């Protein structure tokens, strides 16, 4: 069973920064892509940023220029650097991984709260 464990969430003031980490239980080379998604109560989970094995990135328009997705293959870890945080960024952030066969895996989520 693939496990993804997020960490790094917390409470910050608007304009502050956080770095989220997602530790995978196996080599991230085994995934076609990985990404970060977020969800607030009553809302659908939405894409924040994705990173393919080939190194291509994709960001939601609302976070472009503020968030950066990256990975450390040696540590089997995916990161999301979040700068210039806004109250509307408040959500539970989830790590996602897609296998080469199309299966999706999800972490348990980490809460990010941004105060005004």
Tab-separated table of C-alpha atoms in Angstrom:
chain	number	residue	atom	x	y	z
A	1	UNK	CA	0.000	0.000	0.000
A	2	UNK	CA	1.341	3.410	-0.981
A	3	UNK	CA	1.453	5.932	1.846
A	4	UNK	CA	1.702	9.699	1.499
A	5	UNK	CA	2.221	11.732	4.662
A	6	UNK	CA	1.853	15.512	4.633
A	7	UNK	CA	3.360	17.856	7.178
A	8	UNK	CA	4.159	21.529	7.591
A	9	UNK	CA	0.712	23.027	7.927
A	10	UNK	CA	-0.151	25.525	10.600
A	11	UNK	CA	-1.489	28.955	11.462
A	12	UNK	CA	0.154	31.988	9.885
A	13	UNK	CA	-0.682	35.632	9.333
A	14	UNK	CA	-1.484	36.992	5.901
A	15	UNK	CA	1.702	37.642	3.975
A	16	UNK	CA	3.548	34.857	5.734
A	17	UNK	CA	5.013	31.645	4.372
A	18	UNK	CA	4.785	27.911	4.933
A	19	UNK	CA	6.443	24.919	3.320
A	20	UNK	CA	4.434	21.735	3.071
A	21	UNK	CA	6.106	18.354	2.721
A	22	UNK	CA	4.756	15.062	1.422
A	23	UNK	CA	6.794	11.975	2.229
A	24	UNK	CA	6.096	8.960	0.018
A	25	UNK	CA	6.604	5.341	1.035
A	26	UNK	CA	8.261	4.469	-2.265
A	27	UNK	CA	10.331	6.144	-4.951
A	28	UNK	CA	8.503	9.047	-6.526
A	29	UNK	CA	9.974	7.939	-9.843
A	30	UNK	CA	7.254	5.280	-9.785
A	31	UNK	CA	4.587	7.973	-10.210
A	32	UNK	CA	3.570	9.647	-13.427
A	33	UNK	CA	2.834	12.849	-11.560
A	34	UNK	CA	2.402	14.272	-8.087
A	35	UNK	CA	0.559	17.294	-6.876
A	36	UNK	CA	-1.072	19.332	-4.180
A	37	UNK	CA	-4.807	19.861	-3.833
A	38	UNK	CA	-6.840	21.718	-1.247
A	39	UNK	CA	-10.333	21.545	0.149
A	40	UNK	CA	-12.508	23.711	2.388
A	41	UNK	CA	-15.749	22.625	4.111
A	42	UNK	CA	-18.589	22.221	1.640
A	43	UNK	CA	-16.320	22.650	-1.373
A	44	UNK	CA	-14.852	20.232	-3.889
A	45	UNK	CA	-11.182	19.429	-3.734
A	46	UNK	CA	-9.314	21.698	-6.135
A	47	UNK	CA	-5.952	21.534	-7.829
A	48	UNK	CA	-3.212	23.763	-6.454
A	49	UNK	CA	-0.119	22.560	-8.293
A	50	UNK	CA	1.149	19.475	-10.110
A	51	UNK	CA	4.571	18.192	-11.096
A	52	UNK	CA	5.179	15.445	-13.634
A	53	UNK	CA	8.057	12.987	-13.519
A	54	UNK	CA	9.446	14.832	-16.517
A	55	UNK	CA	9.556	18.052	-14.517
A	56	UNK	CA	6.636	19.979	-15.967
A	57	UNK	CA	4.610	22.080	-13.542
A	58	UNK	CA	1.068	23.349	-13.529
A	59	UNK	CA	-0.442	25.849	-11.088
A	60	UNK	CA	-3.874	27.129	-10.300
A	61	UNK	CA	-4.208	30.726	-11.452
A	62	UNK	CA	-4.885	31.850	-7.891
A	63	UNK	CA	-1.469	30.686	-6.659
A	64	UNK	CA	0.797	31.450	-9.615
A	65	UNK	CA	3.753	33.538	-8.544
A	66	UNK	CA	3.185	32.731	-4.870
A	67	UNK	CA	3.456	28.941	-4.591
A	68	UNK	CA	6.224	26.680	-5.860
A	69	UNK	CA	6.015	22.905	-6.202
A	70	UNK	CA	9.228	20.901	-6.098
A	71	UNK	CA	10.575	17.473	-5.223
A	72	UNK	CA	13.584	15.760	-3.719
A	73	UNK	CA	13.830	12.373	-5.386
A	74	UNK	CA	16.512	11.116	-2.995
A	75	UNK	CA	14.198	11.764	-0.050
A	76	UNK	CA	11.023	10.583	-1.814
A	77	UNK	CA	9.479	13.902	-0.848
A	78	UNK	CA	7.292	16.456	-2.589
A	79	UNK	CA	7.183	20.068	-1.390
A	80	UNK	CA	4.939	23.068	-1.706
A	81	UNK	CA	6.511	26.392	-0.824
A	82	UNK	CA	3.758	28.896	-0.098
A	83	UNK	CA	4.622	32.584	0.062
A	84	UNK	CA	2.492	35.709	0.367
A	85	UNK	CA	-0.280	33.680	1.925
A	86	UNK	CA	-3.809	35.035	1.916
A	87	UNK	CA	-6.835	34.181	4.081
A	88	UNK	CA	-8.467	32.568	1.049
A	89	UNK	CA	-5.614	30.049	0.981
A	90	UNK	CA	-7.016	28.560	4.181
A	91	UNK	CA	-7.833	24.901	3.526
A	92	UNK	CA	-6.798	21.336	4.146
A	93	UNK	CA	-3.986	20.584	1.728
A	94	UNK	CA	-3.625	17.080	0.313
A	95	UNK	CA	-0.730	15.395	-1.425
A	96	UNK	CA	-1.582	13.331	-4.497
A	97	UNK	CA	0.325	10.813	-6.583
A	98	UNK	CA	-0.708	9.149	-9.823
A	99	UNK	CA	0.858	5.868	-10.863
A	100	UNK	CA	1.908	5.052	-14.398
A	101	UNK	CA	-1.194	2.852	-14.584
A	102	UNK	CA	-3.504	5.694	-13.586
A	103	UNK	CA	-4.187	4.888	-9.923
A	104	UNK	CA	-4.511	7.815	-7.514
A	105	UNK	CA	-3.119	7.930	-3.990
A	106	UNK	CA	-3.838	10.552	-1.341
A	107	UNK	CA	-2.340	11.681	1.922
A	108	UNK	CA	-4.348	12.420	5.060
A	109	UNK	CA	-4.140	16.186	4.624
A	110	UNK	CA	-2.598	19.019	6.593
A	111	UNK	CA	-4.454	22.121	7.757
A	112	UNK	CA	-3.306	25.547	6.617
A	113	UNK	CA	-4.968	28.532	8.254
A	114	UNK	CA	-4.142	32.099	7.241
A	115	UNK	CA	-5.378	34.908	9.455
A	116	UNK	CA	-6.116	38.392	8.177
